[in-house]
Each structure stands twice: as C-alpha cells, then as structure tokens.
C-alpha cells in the first residue's frame, strides 16, 4: 500500500483515501497511489463501487508545482484519469475544501461527483500562465456547458458547491464527512443501478453551442474582456472550443500541445516565478528562530484621508474591527463618507454582496483624538507627509499607546529611524507602507527600521497577510524600494520631454510593455500639484511640470494635466496645448528636440529602475531580487507575465543592460545611469540576479 494513498474496503465499496498533507497535491506518489488503488479495487470481485476522497483540510488542490520544469514521472495524471474513467465500476469523487486544477480534472474523470456545501471547485491554471492539461478543457464543458466552462477556465476563478450543483458539475451536496457522504452516494448509485456517466462520451451540453457557435464565442470574448496581454487565457478559450468541433481524443492531444507550448513559454515561466516569489517574500530573513508575532486583536488607524480610509477598509474587508482617528468631526465625516460611497459603488457593480457596505462600515469606528489608541495592539499612522506632524503624532502615541503596541507609519518617503527615535520605544516602531488605492492594491512594504524588534517585524508581516496583502520586508531609505525605483524612472520620463518626446509617446511605450499606466497618466491621476509644492519647498525647478501647474493643470482633478480629460471621464486625451507648452519651454531653454525611438524609451524607462534595484540589493535595503519583483508586481501593476523588473532584467541579459546604461549615461550626460557595481559585476561574470538568491 502507498504511503500517501490508502484503500479501505467497506464491503462492496472501496474508499481510495488520499492523505498527502498539506493540500493533497498530485505528486508522482499520489498519482501512483490513486492509480493502483483504483486498479486493485476494479480487480477485486467484492468491490462494486469506488469512492475517491481526501484526508486533511482539502480534496486534491492541484498539481505538485515543484514538479514543474522537471522530467515527467509516470504515471501521468492523464493515465490516472483514463483508468478511472474506463473503470467498469462506478467511481465517485467526494470533495471537500478545494478541488482545483488537476484535482478537479481527476474528479471530472470520475463518473459522479459529490461535495460538502462549502467546497470550491475550479481550474485556476491560467493564473500560472497555463491551461488545464489533463482533459479539463474537454470534460468541464461536457459537465457544465461550454459557456460556464470557458468562463471558469479563462478567469481561473472557482465556483462554490451550490453553483456547481446548479451547473451539473456535482450530483449532490453531502452533509457528512466527504468519505462517508461519498460512500452513501455510491450505495445509492448501486441501488438505483445508475448508468456510469463518462463525460468523454456525453455531448448533450455541447449541442446548443454546436448549433449556434456565437453562444460560445460571445462567452469566450466576455471571459477574455479584461485580458491585458496574457497568452494563457486566450489559449484556454481556444482549447475549450475544441470540445465543439474536434473528436474527444484528438481534442485532448491538442489541449496537451497547447499546455506544453504555454509551459515552455516565457509568460508561464514568469508567472510561476511570481507565484514562488510571493511566497518567498513572506519569509523574513534575519529573524531569530522561534520568534513569534505579537497578538493583534485591536487596531487603530490615524488619519481618515486617502490612505487611512483605504487601510481601514482593508481591515474591515477581512472582518477585523478598527478605530479610525481624526483631528475633527468634519474630517472624520468626510473620510467615512468616502468609504461608504466606495463600498456602495462596489456593491452596485456586484463586486460585494448588497449587505456588505453596512456590515463593513459597522466594523469601522470613527473617533476624534489620539488618546483613543489606548487599547490598540497595532496602530497605523497615515497623517500628512510632514516630518514635524509625524513626530508630533508619534510623541502622543508614545504617551497613550499601551506597552507592547506596534506603532507603524504609512509614510512614503520619511525616515522611520527618525520617527522611531522620537519615542521611548523605537523597538516597537516600523513602516507599513500601503499603496493607493489601499483597499485594492495588494502590496505592503514592511519597513524595518534600525531598532525594530524581530517580533514587531513578524507581527506586521502576519497582519498584512491577514488582510490579504502581500508583504515585502525592506529597509529604510528615501522612498524605500518601490518609490525609489520609480524615481529613477520618473527622472527619465521627465528628461524625455526636454529631449523630444511627448507624454503620450512615453506612456504608450510603457503601457504596450504591459504596465497599467504610463508615468504621465499616473502623474495626472495622483495630482501634479503635490510634486510642485514639494519642489517649491526644496527650491527645485522642473520647467515643464512647473509651467503646467502654473497654468492650473494639476491633473485629473482639474480636468487638465499632461493630458486633457472630458467631464466625468478618466481617459487621458493628448492635448495640443501641452505639446505647444513643451516646445516653447524647450525653445526658451535653447534645447534642440530630436526624434526618440520607442526602443530608447523602453530601455530608459526600465533599465534605470533595474540599476536602482541593483543598488538597493547592494545596500541590503531588499534582501532578495524576488522581493523587488513582488513589490513591482503588487504595488505598481508590473505585468505578471514579465515576472518583475529584476526577473525581466535576467531574461534580457545583464550584460546588455549594463552596456545600454553606459551608453545612455554618456548620451544624456548623466553619470547616475552608469551601471551600479553589483550590476556591473554580475554582467561581467555572465551571471543573473537570480544567481544571488542561490548564493
Ligand atoms: P491625506 O491628506 O488624504 O490624509 C491625511 C489625513 O490625516 C487627513 O484626513 C488629516 O485630517 C489627517 N490627520 C492629520 N493630522 C492628524 C492627526 N494629528 N491625527 C489624526 N489625523 C490627522 O493623505 P494621504 O494621501 O492619505 O497620505 C497619508 C500618508 O500616507 C502620508 O504619509 C503619505 O505619504 C502616505 N502615502 C500616500 C499614498 C498616496 O498615494 N496618497 C501612498 C502611500 C503612502
């Protein structure tokens, strides 16, 4: 008998029980165990029906992705499924937890499926840049119809048991333990002499879409509507379409070919890298073994502005009550009003249930006065970005917060060591840098200050995960990791305007690369007046940006910035007035404009960021290149199929990047573009950033 799959016989019913913690992934041992279990049960004269169920917290939750990229080991999942489907005795999958990916494909090979009521079923392969490669694209449309199948496979989102029942994906919702419920169902099948349902042979649900192909093409187009440059969802939709026009066995082969093509392609490689990078980022280095996070039950947030409000919503979304503190009733009312509206808009779009806004707002208690932090285990400060104000707030927090409370600042740029030093408990202070809109963006840079205690750091990481954020630990420097690299890009985008490009040309290159927005559209969204004011404070000039602000062009909020905006629209429209302003400014400064190629724009948008990333690694502000990638993926919308800036740099080749940076340093007379020592060393040695992680 297998270590991970045991077979129990309850007279006529054999239970094939998978027990491979934590998620019963389909490792080679699990596949072999199931294959042998089913074969033996089929051969056993006493057995009349077979149930496949799992121990632990879930049914098979997918492939064992550590096997990806390694030589295939037999038996393949396909072989296991064929054995199940061809079994002359009824085979029932009894599902609890999540039947995902290969787990659901295996269940689709069974003749019947039953599930407990909170089970979830789905084929999320697209999220790793793949498609279901073991018959999922052919059997799911036969189970639920091609419209729902294409939606599930293209989005990768699972459905719950009651939807699965309605759609015909499962036969019954069971009340008891999965193995017990599965066995009871198997006995019913035997008693009723139900015919075996082999999805392979059952085309009934395909008939309508076969007769009218538009049924399918419309569903496929709707599912792919928000696809920005990803190959896998398109290939997945195509694979589902094979179910309508290609005989089953041939369609399986075509599905397999598409799967292998994706598996060997750059996009899936990047997406699988991102998957591991995210997990890696949650592991904090330099923390003594056995360190435990502090307990966090009560949370206070200071400031109900753009960020404080979004952060409060993130906690409420996770069901965690928060106290939201402001300076006055007016500010509080305004902040709470914005949150309420925001929730209502999401509910109106169907993003959350209709009763969610009221439930979530009830978790947010607005109060005036910092003395209200006294019960909080974690306090997150999100007041104005001014050191004097932050110091005033932290001095009061030191006075009012209970001993052992974690004190976090959401500052974007300010020195957290300096903020910590104003308190008598610098060990309890750190940064939790959320990204705007904070209720949406998944990244939280956890900023470790000089004196931050290890358990405080772990507490922040654990809390970030509890509210469904992706934490990445960074050190103190101007702008931390994300904004510091962004500054390297902004410097180039600004220079382009003086050299000959227009905002729309630069933005088009950046969005074509896959970023959600270019630097100028992003500036318009954030508000150009913020930078203008900060430049004035520091006595710095930026001729074009200053001229725009002097003309009252603050971005979207004034309907004009680098672009113009029609009333009620956020779509940036190129503005001849801006073009004129840029040209006149250049003429006034005696600058000769030239034609700049898209290639140059792309290189100068990305490579200086990579260079800054190398400096960040050298200075140990980030401990892993993959942490930098996580920051860009989840804080700035870096396209997942390009893995992140450091991963992308490795793909392009560091030697090439170092050479181009040197070239641009000379061309634009900007020594800061010369390759950082780490980049230069890796380039000279023919190595990658990834090689650093391997030591
Ligand atoms: P905001 O101006 O929208 O909100 C600040 C709020 O803090 C205001 O409502 C103000 O009344 C309140 N406040 C000021 N002093 C206070 C005090 N003593 N006690 C209680 N409340 C007080 O600013 P924001 O955009 O939310 O930024 C807040 C912080 O987050 C800043 O440090 C900023 O750098 C950082 N941040 C902003 C963004 C962004 O995109 N806006 C992104 C990441 C981080």
CSV table of N, CA, C and O in Angstrom, one decimal, residues 466-568:
chain,number,residue,atom,x,y,z
A,466,UNK,N,-3.0,38.7,7.0
A,466,UNK,CA,-4.4,38.5,7.5
A,466,UNK,C,-5.4,39.4,6.7
A,466,UNK,O,-6.5,39.1,6.5
A,467,UNK,N,-4.9,40.6,6.3
A,467,UNK,CA,-5.8,41.4,5.5
A,467,UNK,C,-5.6,41.3,4.0
A,467,UNK,O,-5.8,42.2,3.2
A,468,UNK,N,-5.0,40.1,3.6
A,468,UNK,CA,-4.9,39.7,2.2
A,468,UNK,C,-3.9,40.6,1.4
A,468,UNK,O,-4.1,40.8,0.2
A,469,UNK,N,-2.9,41.1,2.1
A,469,UNK,CA,-1.9,41.9,1.4
A,469,UNK,C,-0.7,41.0,1.2
A,469,UNK,O,-0.5,40.0,1.9
A,470,UNK,N,0.1,41.4,0.3
A,470,UNK,CA,1.4,40.7,0.0
A,470,UNK,C,2.5,41.5,0.7
A,470,UNK,O,2.8,42.6,0.2
A,471,UNK,N,3.1,41.0,1.8
A,471,UNK,CA,4.1,41.8,2.5
A,471,UNK,C,5.5,41.6,1.8
A,471,UNK,O,5.8,40.5,1.4
A,472,UNK,N,6.3,42.6,1.8
A,472,UNK,CA,7.7,42.5,1.4
A,472,UNK,C,8.5,43.4,2.4
A,472,UNK,O,8.2,44.6,2.5
A,473,UNK,N,9.5,42.8,3.0
A,473,UNK,CA,10.2,43.5,4.0
A,473,UNK,C,11.4,44.3,3.3
A,473,UNK,O,12.1,43.7,2.5
A,474,UNK,N,11.5,45.5,3.7
A,474,UNK,CA,12.5,46.4,3.1
A,474,UNK,C,13.2,47.2,4.2
A,474,UNK,O,12.7,47.2,5.4
A,475,UNK,N,14.3,47.9,3.9
A,475,UNK,CA,15.0,48.7,4.8
A,475,UNK,C,14.7,50.2,4.6
A,475,UNK,O,13.9,50.6,3.7
A,476,UNK,N,15.2,51.0,5.5
A,476,UNK,CA,14.9,52.4,5.4
A,476,UNK,C,15.9,53.1,4.4
A,476,UNK,O,17.1,52.9,4.4
A,477,UNK,N,15.3,53.8,3.5
A,477,UNK,CA,16.0,54.7,2.5
A,477,UNK,C,14.9,55.6,1.9
A,477,UNK,O,13.7,55.4,2.1
A,478,UNK,N,15.3,56.6,1.1
A,478,UNK,CA,14.4,57.5,0.6
A,478,UNK,C,13.5,56.8,-0.4
A,478,UNK,O,13.9,56.4,-1.5
A,479,UNK,N,12.2,56.7,-0.1
A,479,UNK,CA,11.2,56.1,-1.0
A,479,UNK,C,11.2,54.5,-0.9
A,479,UNK,O,10.5,53.9,-1.6
A,480,UNK,N,12.0,54.0,0.1
A,480,UNK,CA,12.0,52.5,0.3
A,480,UNK,C,12.3,51.9,-1.1
A,480,UNK,O,13.1,52.4,-1.9
A,481,UNK,N,11.7,50.7,-1.4
A,481,UNK,CA,12.1,50.1,-2.6
A,481,UNK,C,11.3,50.6,-3.8
A,481,UNK,O,11.9,51.0,-4.8
A,482,UNK,N,10.0,50.5,-3.7
A,482,UNK,CA,9.2,50.8,-4.9
A,482,UNK,C,9.3,52.2,-5.4
A,482,UNK,O,9.7,52.5,-6.5
A,483,UNK,N,9.1,53.2,-4.5
A,483,UNK,CA,9.2,54.6,-4.9
A,483,UNK,C,10.6,55.1,-5.3
A,483,UNK,O,10.7,56.0,-6.1
A,484,UNK,N,11.6,54.4,-4.7
A,484,UNK,CA,12.9,54.8,-5.0
A,484,UNK,C,13.2,54.4,-6.5
A,484,UNK,O,13.8,55.1,-7.2
A,485,UNK,N,12.8,53.2,-6.8
A,485,UNK,CA,13.0,52.8,-8.2
A,485,UNK,C,12.1,53.6,-9.2
A,485,UNK,O,12.5,53.9,-10.3
A,486,UNK,N,10.9,53.9,-8.7
A,486,UNK,CA,10.0,54.7,-9.5
A,486,UNK,C,10.6,56.1,-9.8
A,486,UNK,O,10.5,56.6,-10.9
A,487,UNK,N,11.4,56.6,-8.8
A,487,UNK,CA,12.0,57.9,-9.0
A,487,UNK,C,13.1,57.9,-10.1
A,487,UNK,O,13.2,58.8,-10.9
A,488,UNK,N,13.7,56.7,-10.2
A,488,UNK,CA,14.7,56.5,-11.3
A,488,UNK,C,14.0,56.6,-12.6
A,488,UNK,O,14.6,57.1,-13.6
A,489,UNK,N,12.8,56.0,-12.7
A,489,UNK,CA,12.1,56.1,-14.0
A,489,UNK,C,11.6,57.5,-14.2
A,489,UNK,O,11.6,58.0,-15.4
A,490,UNK,N,11.0,58.1,-13.2
A,490,UNK,CA,10.5,59.5,-13.4
A,490,UNK,C,11.5,60.4,-13.9
A,490,UNK,O,11.2,61.3,-14.7
A,491,UNK,N,12.7,60.3,-13.4
A,491,UNK,CA,13.8,61.2,-13.9
A,491,UNK,C,13.9,61.1,-15.4
A,491,UNK,O,14.1,62.1,-16.1
A,492,UNK,N,13.8,59.9,-15.9
A,492,UNK,CA,14.0,59.7,-17.4
A,492,UNK,C,12.7,60.2,-18.1
A,492,UNK,O,12.9,60.8,-19.1
A,493,UNK,N,11.6,59.9,-17.6
A,493,UNK,CA,10.4,60.3,-18.3
A,493,UNK,C,10.3,61.9,-18.4
A,493,UNK,O,10.0,62.4,-19.5
A,494,UNK,N,10.8,62.5,-17.4
A,494,UNK,CA,10.8,64.0,-17.4
A,494,UNK,C,11.8,64.5,-18.4
A,494,UNK,O,11.5,65.4,-19.2
A,495,UNK,N,13.0,63.8,-18.4
A,495,UNK,CA,14.0,64.2,-19.4
A,495,UNK,C,13.6,64.1,-20.8
A,495,UNK,O,13.9,64.9,-21.7
A,496,UNK,N,12.8,63.0,-21.1
A,496,UNK,CA,12.3,62.8,-22.5
A,496,UNK,C,11.6,64.0,-23.0
A,496,UNK,O,11.7,64.3,-24.2
A,497,UNK,N,10.8,64.7,-22.2
A,497,UNK,CA,10.0,65.8,-22.7
A,497,UNK,C,11.0,66.9,-23.1
A,497,UNK,O,10.7,67.6,-24.1
A,498,UNK,N,12.1,67.1,-22.5
A,498,UNK,CA,13.1,68.1,-22.9
A,498,UNK,C,13.9,67.6,-24.1
A,498,UNK,O,14.3,68.5,-24.9
A,499,UNK,N,14.0,66.3,-24.3
A,499,UNK,CA,14.8,65.8,-25.4
A,499,UNK,C,14.0,65.7,-26.7
A,499,UNK,O,14.6,65.7,-27.8
A,500,UNK,N,12.7,65.5,-26.6
A,500,UNK,CA,12.0,65.4,-27.9
A,500,UNK,C,10.7,64.6,-27.9
A,500,UNK,O,9.9,64.6,-28.9
A,501,UNK,N,10.4,63.9,-26.8
A,501,UNK,CA,9.2,63.0,-26.8
A,501,UNK,C,8.0,63.8,-26.2
A,501,UNK,O,8.2,64.8,-25.5
A,502,UNK,N,6.9,63.3,-26.4
A,502,UNK,CA,5.6,63.8,-25.8
A,502,UNK,C,5.1,62.8,-24.8
A,502,UNK,O,5.4,61.6,-24.9
A,503,UNK,N,4.3,63.3,-23.8
A,503,UNK,CA,3.8,62.4,-22.8
A,503,UNK,C,3.1,61.2,-23.4
A,503,UNK,O,3.3,60.0,-22.9
A,504,UNK,N,2.3,61.4,-24.4
A,504,UNK,CA,1.6,60.2,-25.0
A,504,UNK,C,2.5,59.2,-25.6
A,504,UNK,O,2.2,58.0,-25.6
A,505,UNK,N,3.6,59.6,-26.2
A,505,UNK,CA,4.5,58.6,-26.8
A,505,UNK,C,5.2,57.8,-25.6
A,505,UNK,O,5.2,56.6,-25.7
A,506,UNK,N,5.6,58.4,-24.6
A,506,UNK,CA,6.3,57.7,-23.5
A,506,UNK,C,5.2,56.8,-22.8
A,506,UNK,O,5.5,55.6,-22.6
A,507,UNK,N,4.1,57.3,-22.6
A,507,UNK,CA,3.0,56.4,-21.9
A,507,UNK,C,2.6,55.3,-22.8
A,507,UNK,O,2.4,54.2,-22.3
A,508,UNK,N,2.6,55.5,-24.1
A,508,UNK,CA,2.2,54.4,-25.0
A,508,UNK,C,3.2,53.2,-24.9
A,508,UNK,O,2.8,52.1,-24.9
A,509,UNK,N,4.5,53.6,-24.9
A,509,UNK,CA,5.5,52.5,-24.8
A,509,UNK,C,5.4,51.8,-23.5
A,509,UNK,O,5.5,50.5,-23.5
A,510,UNK,N,5.2,52.5,-22.4
A,510,UNK,CA,5.1,51.8,-21.1
A,510,UNK,C,3.8,50.9,-21.0
A,510,UNK,O,3.9,49.8,-20.5
A,511,UNK,N,2.7,51.4,-21.6
A,511,UNK,CA,1.5,50.6,-21.5
A,511,UNK,C,1.6,49.4,-22.4
A,511,UNK,O,1.1,48.3,-22.1
A,512,UNK,N,2.3,49.6,-23.6
A,512,UNK,CA,2.4,48.5,-24.5
A,512,UNK,C,3.3,47.4,-23.9
A,512,UNK,O,3.0,46.2,-24.1
A,513,UNK,N,4.2,47.8,-23.0
A,513,UNK,CA,5.0,46.8,-22.3
A,513,UNK,C,4.2,46.0,-21.3
A,513,UNK,O,4.5,44.9,-21.0
A,514,UNK,N,3.0,46.6,-20.9
A,514,UNK,CA,2.1,45.9,-20.0
A,514,UNK,C,1.8,46.6,-18.7
A,514,UNK,O,1.0,46.0,-17.9
A,515,UNK,N,2.4,47.7,-18.5
A,515,UNK,CA,2.1,48.4,-17.2
A,515,UNK,C,0.7,49.0,-17.4
A,515,UNK,O,0.3,49.4,-18.5
A,516,UNK,N,-0.1,49.1,-16.3
A,516,UNK,CA,-1.5,49.7,-16.5
A,516,UNK,C,-1.5,51.1,-16.9
A,516,UNK,O,-2.5,51.5,-17.5
A,517,UNK,N,-0.5,51.9,-16.6
A,517,UNK,CA,-0.5,53.3,-16.9
A,517,UNK,C,1.0,53.7,-17.2
A,517,UNK,O,1.9,53.2,-16.6
A,518,UNK,N,1.1,54.8,-18.0
A,518,UNK,CA,2.4,55.4,-18.2
A,518,UNK,C,2.7,56.4,-17.1
A,518,UNK,O,1.8,56.8,-16.4
A,519,UNK,N,3.9,56.9,-17.0
A,519,UNK,CA,4.3,57.8,-16.0
A,519,UNK,C,3.5,59.1,-16.0
A,519,UNK,O,3.2,59.7,-14.9
A,520,UNK,N,3.1,59.6,-17.2
A,520,UNK,CA,2.4,60.9,-17.2
A,520,UNK,C,0.9,60.8,-16.8
A,520,UNK,O,0.4,61.6,-16.1
A,521,UNK,N,0.3,59.7,-17.3
A,521,UNK,CA,-1.1,59.5,-16.9
A,521,UNK,C,-1.1,59.2,-15.4
A,521,UNK,O,-2.1,59.7,-14.7
A,522,UNK,N,-0.1,58.6,-14.9
A,522,UNK,CA,0.0,58.3,-13.4
A,522,UNK,C,0.1,59.6,-12.7
A,522,UNK,O,-0.5,59.8,-11.6
A,523,UNK,N,0.9,60.5,-13.2
A,523,UNK,CA,1.1,61.8,-12.6
A,523,UNK,C,-0.2,62.6,-12.5
A,523,UNK,O,-0.6,63.2,-11.5
A,524,UNK,N,-0.9,62.6,-13.6
A,524,UNK,CA,-2.2,63.2,-13.7
A,524,UNK,C,-3.2,62.6,-12.7
A,524,UNK,O,-4.0,63.4,-12.1
A,525,UNK,N,-3.1,61.3,-12.5
A,525,UNK,CA,-4.1,60.7,-11.5
A,525,UNK,C,-3.7,61.1,-10.1
A,525,UNK,O,-4.6,61.4,-9.3
A,526,UNK,N,-2.4,61.1,-9.8
A,526,UNK,CA,-2.0,61.4,-8.4
A,526,UNK,C,-2.2,62.9,-8.1
A,526,UNK,O,-2.4,63.2,-6.9
A,527,UNK,N,-2.1,63.7,-9.1
A,527,UNK,CA,-2.1,65.2,-8.9
A,527,UNK,C,-0.7,65.8,-9.0
A,527,UNK,O,0.2,65.4,-8.2
A,528,UNK,N,-0.6,66.7,-10.0
A,528,UNK,CA,0.7,67.2,-10.2
A,528,UNK,C,1.1,68.3,-9.2
A,528,UNK,O,2.3,68.6,-9.0
A,529,UNK,N,0.1,68.8,-8.5
A,529,UNK,CA,0.4,69.9,-7.5
A,529,UNK,C,1.2,69.4,-6.3
A,529,UNK,O,2.0,70.1,-5.7
A,530,UNK,N,1.1,68.1,-6.0
A,530,UNK,CA,1.8,67.5,-4.9
A,530,UNK,C,3.4,67.7,-5.1
A,530,UNK,O,4.1,68.2,-4.3
A,531,UNK,N,3.8,67.2,-6.3
A,531,UNK,CA,5.2,67.4,-6.6
A,531,UNK,C,5.7,68.8,-6.7
A,531,UNK,O,6.8,69.2,-6.3
A,532,UNK,N,4.8,69.6,-7.3
A,532,UNK,CA,5.1,71.1,-7.5
A,532,UNK,C,5.3,71.7,-6.1
A,532,UNK,O,6.3,72.4,-5.9
A,533,UNK,N,4.4,71.4,-5.2
A,533,UNK,CA,4.6,72.0,-3.8
A,533,UNK,C,5.9,71.5,-3.2
A,533,UNK,O,6.6,72.3,-2.6
A,534,UNK,N,6.2,70.3,-3.3
A,534,UNK,CA,7.4,69.7,-2.7
A,534,UNK,C,8.6,70.3,-3.4
A,534,UNK,O,9.6,70.6,-2.7
A,535,UNK,N,8.6,70.5,-4.7
A,535,UNK,CA,9.7,71.1,-5.4
A,535,UNK,C,9.9,72.6,-4.8
A,535,UNK,O,11.1,73.0,-4.6
A,536,UNK,N,8.8,73.3,-4.7
A,536,UNK,CA,8.9,74.7,-4.2
A,536,UNK,C,9.6,74.7,-2.8
A,536,UNK,O,10.5,75.5,-2.6
A,537,UNK,N,9.1,73.7,-2.0
A,537,UNK,CA,9.7,73.7,-0.6
A,537,UNK,C,11.2,73.4,-0.6
A,537,UNK,O,11.9,73.9,0.2
A,538,UNK,N,11.6,72.6,-1.6
A,538,UNK,CA,13.0,72.2,-1.6
A,538,UNK,C,13.8,73.1,-2.5
A,538,UNK,O,15.0,72.9,-2.8
A,539,UNK,N,13.2,74.1,-3.2
A,539,UNK,CA,13.9,75.0,-4.1
A,539,UNK,C,14.3,74.4,-5.4
A,539,UNK,O,15.4,74.7,-5.9
A,540,UNK,N,13.6,73.4,-5.8
A,540,UNK,CA,14.0,72.7,-7.1
A,540,UNK,C,13.0,73.1,-8.2
A,540,UNK,O,11.8,73.4,-7.9
A,541,UNK,N,13.5,73.2,-9.4
A,541,UNK,CA,12.7,73.6,-10.5
A,541,UNK,C,12.5,72.4,-11.5
A,541,UNK,O,13.5,71.6,-11.7
A,542,UNK,N,11.4,72.3,-12.1
A,542,UNK,CA,11.2,71.3,-13.2
A,542,UNK,C,10.4,72.1,-14.2
A,542,UNK,O,9.1,72.2,-14.1
A,543,UNK,N,11.1,72.7,-15.2
A,543,UNK,CA,10.4,73.7,-16.1
A,543,UNK,C,9.1,73.3,-16.6
A,543,UNK,O,8.1,74.1,-16.5
A,544,UNK,N,9.0,72.1,-17.2
A,544,UNK,CA,7.7,71.8,-17.9
A,544,UNK,C,6.6,71.5,-16.8
A,544,UNK,O,5.5,72.0,-16.9
A,545,UNK,N,7.0,70.7,-15.9
A,545,UNK,CA,6.0,70.3,-14.8
A,545,UNK,C,5.5,71.6,-14.1
A,545,UNK,O,4.3,71.8,-13.8
A,546,UNK,N,6.5,72.5,-13.8
A,546,UNK,CA,6.1,73.7,-13.1
A,546,UNK,C,5.2,74.6,-13.9
A,546,UNK,O,4.2,75.1,-13.4
A,547,UNK,N,5.5,74.7,-15.2
A,547,UNK,CA,4.7,75.5,-16.1
A,547,UNK,C,3.3,75.0,-16.2
A,547,UNK,O,2.3,75.8,-16.2
A,548,UNK,N,3.1,73.6,-16.2
A,548,UNK,CA,1.8,73.1,-16.3
A,548,UNK,C,1.0,73.5,-15.0
A,548,UNK,O,-0.2,73.9,-15.1
A,549,UNK,N,1.6,73.4,-13.9
A,549,UNK,CA,0.9,73.7,-12.6
A,549,UNK,C,0.6,75.2,-12.5
A,549,UNK,O,-0.4,75.6,-12.1
A,550,UNK,N,1.6,76.0,-13.0
A,550,UNK,CA,1.3,77.4,-13.0
A,550,UNK,C,0.1,77.8,-13.9
A,550,UNK,O,-0.6,78.7,-13.6
A,551,UNK,N,-0.1,76.9,-14.9
A,551,UNK,CA,-1.3,77.1,-15.8
A,551,UNK,C,-2.6,76.5,-15.2
A,551,UNK,O,-3.6,76.3,-15.8
A,552,UNK,N,-2.5,76.0,-13.9
A,552,UNK,CA,-3.6,75.4,-13.2
A,552,UNK,C,-3.9,74.0,-13.7
A,552,UNK,O,-5.0,73.5,-13.4
A,553,UNK,N,-2.9,73.4,-14.3
A,553,UNK,CA,-3.1,72.0,-14.8
A,553,UNK,C,-2.6,71.0,-13.8
A,553,UNK,O,-1.4,70.7,-13.8
A,554,UNK,N,-3.4,70.6,-12.8
A,554,UNK,CA,-3.0,69.8,-11.7
A,554,UNK,C,-3.3,68.3,-12.0
A,554,UNK,O,-3.0,67.4,-11.2
A,555,UNK,N,-3.8,68.0,-13.2
A,555,UNK,CA,-4.1,66.6,-13.5
A,555,UNK,C,-5.6,66.3,-13.6
A,555,UNK,O,-6.4,67.2,-13.8
A,556,UNK,N,-6.0,65.1,-13.3
A,556,UNK,CA,-7.4,64.7,-13.4
A,556,UNK,C,-8.3,65.6,-12.6
A,556,UNK,O,-9.4,65.9,-13.0
A,557,UNK,N,-7.8,66.0,-11.4
A,557,UNK,CA,-8.7,66.8,-10.5
A,557,UNK,C,-9.1,68.1,-11.1
A,557,UNK,O,-10.1,68.7,-10.7
A,558,UNK,N,-8.3,68.7,-12.0
A,558,UNK,CA,-8.7,69.9,-12.7
A,558,UNK,C,-9.1,69.7,-14.1
A,558,UNK,O,-9.2,70.7,-14.9
A,559,UNK,N,-9.2,68.5,-14.5
A,559,UNK,CA,-9.6,68.2,-15.9
A,559,UNK,C,-8.5,68.3,-16.9
A,559,UNK,O,-8.7,68.1,-18.1
A,560,UNK,N,-7.3,68.8,-16.4
A,560,UNK,CA,-6.2,69.0,-17.3
A,560,UNK,C,-4.9,68.8,-16.6
A,560,UNK,O,-4.8,69.2,-15.4
A,561,UNK,N,-3.9,68.2,-17.3
A,561,UNK,CA,-2.6,68.0,-16.7
A,561,UNK,C,-1.7,67.8,-17.9
A,561,UNK,O,-1.6,68.6,-18.8
A,562,UNK,N,-1.0,66.6,-17.9
A,562,UNK,CA,-0.2,66.3,-19.1
A,562,UNK,C,-1.1,66.0,-20.2
A,562,UNK,O,-0.8,66.0,-21.4
A,563,UNK,N,-2.4,65.6,-19.9
A,563,UNK,CA,-3.4,65.4,-20.9
A,563,UNK,C,-4.6,66.3,-20.5
A,563,UNK,O,-4.7,66.9,-19.5
A,564,UNK,N,-5.6,66.2,-21.4
A,564,UNK,CA,-6.9,66.8,-21.0
A,564,UNK,C,-7.9,65.7,-20.8
A,564,UNK,O,-7.8,64.6,-21.4
A,565,UNK,N,-8.9,66.0,-20.0
A,565,UNK,CA,-9.9,65.0,-19.7
A,565,UNK,C,-11.3,65.6,-19.9
A,565,UNK,O,-11.6,66.7,-19.5
A,566,UNK,N,-12.2,64.8,-20.6
A,566,UNK,CA,-13.6,65.2,-20.7
A,566,UNK,C,-14.3,65.0,-19.4
A,566,UNK,O,-13.9,64.1,-18.6
A,567,UNK,N,-15.3,65.9,-19.2
A,567,UNK,CA,-16.0,65.8,-17.9
A,567,UNK,C,-16.5,64.4,-17.6
A,567,UNK,O,-17.0,63.7,-18.5
A,568,UNK,N,-16.2,64.0,-16.4
A,568,UNK,CA,-16.6,62.6,-16.0
A,568,UNK,C,-15.8,61.5,-16.5
A,568,UNK,O,-16.1,60.3,-16.2
